[in-house]
Amino acid sequence: MSKKSKTGRGEFSSRFGVIAATAGAAIGLGNIWKFPYITGEYGGAAFLFVYLIFIILIGFPITLSEFIIGRKAKKNSYGSFKKLAPDSSWKLIGMLGILAAFFILAFYSVVAGWGVGYVYESIIDSFKSQSPVQLNNLFFEFIKDPYRPILFQTIFMLFTGGIVYFGVKNGIEKNVKIMMPILFILIIALDIRAVTLPGASKGLEFLFNPDFSKLTSQAVLVALGHAFFSLSLGMGISLTYASYVSDREDLLKVAVSVPIADTVIAILAGIAIFPAVFAFGIAPESGPGLVFITLPNIFLQMPGGYIFSILFFLLFVLAALTSAIALLEVVVAFFHEELKMKREVATVFAVALVTLLGMVCSLSMGPLKDFTVGGKNFFDSLDWVASNLLLPISGMFISAFVGWKLGKGKVKRELGKGGHHVSPAFLSVFVFIVKYIAPLAIFIVALNGVGLIKI
Ligand code: PHE
């Protein structure tokens, strides 16, 4: 059984455990296949600079807001708002987050399943002597297949469920404490390989050379949107994890570590990928194409490519797994505490539901591709609704809740628990940001995301 706190709920037993879990939730596919690409595309160091400002100015304050709400209430995302603001509609915000987590996990697990499939393909050396066109076909045939992606997605979900099943301390904490250091070692190994390739410096230039002419208003919005996505905000993840953090813990220190770890890993991922891409003279892309087509092409030509291909896809699956665990925990905590299911039953139930929805997502690449919503297949519509609607709305209100509803006094008390000092200047700036700046910034990104304004 998990260690129980005074409230009878599970509790993390160490600071490293909390940080590994929350940083693991943030570090995911976005770090590996999106951040490096958008950085290169929108002006390298110039973009990075704007991104860092958003991480500090918006990302960190909302992460901290989720931490404050969760630890103060010690409940799941819905229950926390219900407890802190009884008889009000705030709890709907918690509900939105849970719904977003549920949707995201459904399609995230499909992509993670592709990763599991590619670990397998790497091991059996399927990329050997394939032409770029054949590698392209290999990927598209694979994702269109009615069975194989579903098999790998199910394996991935069983793994995720198998960890969450054992609770916060014996399931989640115990596993992420091992997985996060492995993830770090894998990425460093891939970095060393990439930067020692002849011609690697062009890739580093693509990533880091500041080019302010590419820093358009569009780039600024992309930076803010990505800061939000990368920190997994708005889904009640940090909120739910923080509800298992002891009152003695220095919340501020934990909350600061998450964006730092997330950003460091994103940069390390860029260093692992682009020098390799440029060393072999291949045009960079982003998203699935980068990971499942471009990289196998590179591994084929790279000395030691067989082993680095396995390591890379393992890294990919690990990064996805630590995020999936967090997403599942958001849903399980809700089923357990609000619908009064036993935790174990809640886990099995949630895994079953998510896997079923994920199967529909997976099939929408092939057999169900003609079933579209608003011109998008099911996979893309779920992604669109969660990323452009649910997340920003929930993130905006989470921030506003801490600024307006809890206010400075309660924030101070929560951060000061356990005798930790909070500087008054920090407090004022933080409350000002979560009251005005963050909600407004998210609102603008959201309007742009749904196409109501075009920046
Ligand atoms: N933050 C994750 C990433 O960078 C994405 C994610 C979003 C994961 C929401 C879980 C929930 O890939």
PDB file of N, CA and C and ligand atoms in Angstrom, residues 25-31 104 108 229-232 235 237 323 327, ligand 1:
ATOM      1  N   ALA A  25       6.107  14.260 -16.095  1.00  0.00           N
ATOM      2  CA  ALA A  25       4.816  14.542 -16.728  1.00  0.00           C
ATOM      3  C   ALA A  25       4.978  15.621 -17.791  1.00  0.00           C
ATOM      4  N   ALA A  26       5.853  16.575 -17.514  1.00  0.00           N
ATOM      5  CA  ALA A  26       6.041  17.676 -18.452  1.00  0.00           C
ATOM      6  C   ALA A  26       6.897  17.254 -19.643  1.00  0.00           C
ATOM      7  N   ILE A  27       7.936  16.486 -19.353  1.00  0.00           N
ATOM      8  CA  ILE A  27       8.851  16.075 -20.425  1.00  0.00           C
ATOM      9  C   ILE A  27       8.182  14.985 -21.237  1.00  0.00           C
ATOM     10  N   GLY A  28       7.955  15.262 -22.489  1.00  0.00           N
ATOM     11  CA  GLY A  28       7.250  14.273 -23.303  1.00  0.00           C
ATOM     12  C   GLY A  28       7.591  14.441 -24.768  1.00  0.00           C
ATOM     13  N   LEU A  29       6.674  14.019 -25.599  1.00  0.00           N
ATOM     14  CA  LEU A  29       6.936  14.042 -27.030  1.00  0.00           C
ATOM     15  C   LEU A  29       7.134  15.471 -27.539  1.00  0.00           C
ATOM     16  N   GLY A  30       6.490  16.417 -26.890  1.00  0.00           N
ATOM     17  CA  GLY A  30       6.656  17.815 -27.280  1.00  0.00           C
ATOM     18  C   GLY A  30       8.119  18.243 -27.200  1.00  0.00           C
ATOM     19  N   ASN A  31       8.819  17.759 -26.183  1.00  0.00           N
ATOM     20  CA  ASN A  31      10.231  18.117 -26.030  1.00  0.00           C
ATOM     21  C   ASN A  31      11.062  17.505 -27.153  1.00  0.00           C
ATOM     22  N   ILE A 104      -6.494  13.552 -24.184  1.00  0.00           N
ATOM     23  CA  ILE A 104      -5.096  13.586 -24.617  1.00  0.00           C
ATOM     24  C   ILE A 104      -4.460  12.214 -24.466  1.00  0.00           C
ATOM     25  N   TYR A 108      -2.425  10.302 -27.259  1.00  0.00           N
ATOM     26  CA  TYR A 108      -1.011  10.226 -26.864  1.00  0.00           C
ATOM     27  C   TYR A 108      -0.557   8.762 -26.813  1.00  0.00           C
ATOM     28  N   PHE A 229       1.953  23.834 -23.539  1.00  0.00           N
ATOM     29  CA  PHE A 229       1.833  22.409 -23.833  1.00  0.00           C
ATOM     30  C   PHE A 229       2.967  21.629 -23.196  1.00  0.00           C
ATOM     31  N   SER A 230       4.159  22.191 -23.301  1.00  0.00           N
ATOM     32  CA  SER A 230       5.325  21.451 -22.832  1.00  0.00           C
ATOM     33  C   SER A 230       5.292  21.235 -21.320  1.00  0.00           C
ATOM     34  N   LEU A 231       4.734  22.194 -20.606  1.00  0.00           N
ATOM     35  CA  LEU A 231       4.670  22.019 -19.146  1.00  0.00           C
ATOM     36  C   LEU A 231       3.422  21.229 -18.742  1.00  0.00           C
ATOM     37  N   SER A 232       2.685  20.727 -19.708  1.00  0.00           N
ATOM     38  CA  SER A 232       1.465  19.945 -19.444  1.00  0.00           C
ATOM     39  C   SER A 232       0.492  20.696 -18.538  1.00  0.00           C
ATOM     40  N   MET A 235      -4.276  20.604 -17.265  1.00  0.00           N
ATOM     41  CA  MET A 235      -4.935  19.303 -17.231  1.00  0.00           C
ATOM     42  C   MET A 235      -5.053  18.756 -15.831  1.00  0.00           C
ATOM     43  N   ILE A 237      -2.622  18.049 -13.990  1.00  0.00           N
ATOM     44  CA  ILE A 237      -1.553  17.088 -13.691  1.00  0.00           C
ATOM     45  C   ILE A 237      -0.748  17.545 -12.476  1.00  0.00           C
ATOM     46  N   SER A 323       4.655  10.824 -18.983  1.00  0.00           N
ATOM     47  CA  SER A 323       3.539  11.758 -19.167  1.00  0.00           C
ATOM     48  C   SER A 323       2.211  11.021 -19.083  1.00  0.00           C
ATOM     49  N   LEU A 327      -1.183  11.583 -16.768  1.00  0.00           N
ATOM     50  CA  LEU A 327      -2.517  11.789 -17.336  1.00  0.00           C
ATOM     51  C   LEU A 327      -3.492  10.773 -16.759  1.00  0.00           C
TER      52      LEU A 327
HETATM   53  N1  PHE B   1       4.123  18.079 -21.949  1.00  0.00           N
HETATM   54  C1  PHE B   1       4.085  16.971 -22.838  1.00  0.00           C
HETATM   55  C2  PHE B   1       5.141  17.112 -23.871  1.00  0.00           C
HETATM   56  O1  PHE B   1       5.942  17.978 -23.840  1.00  0.00           O
HETATM   57  C3  PHE B   1       2.819  16.866 -23.561  1.00  0.00           C
HETATM   58  C4  PHE B   1       1.712  16.550 -22.692  1.00  0.00           C
HETATM   59  C5  PHE B   1       0.705  17.420 -22.633  1.00  0.00           C
HETATM   60  C6  PHE B   1       1.757  15.427 -21.956  1.00  0.00           C
HETATM   61  C7  PHE B   1      -0.275  17.156 -21.811  1.00  0.00           C
HETATM   62  C8  PHE B   1       0.772  15.154 -21.123  1.00  0.00           C
HETATM   63  C9  PHE B   1      -0.251  16.023 -21.049  1.00  0.00           C
HETATM   64  O2  PHE B   1       5.185  16.301 -24.750  1.00  0.00           O
END
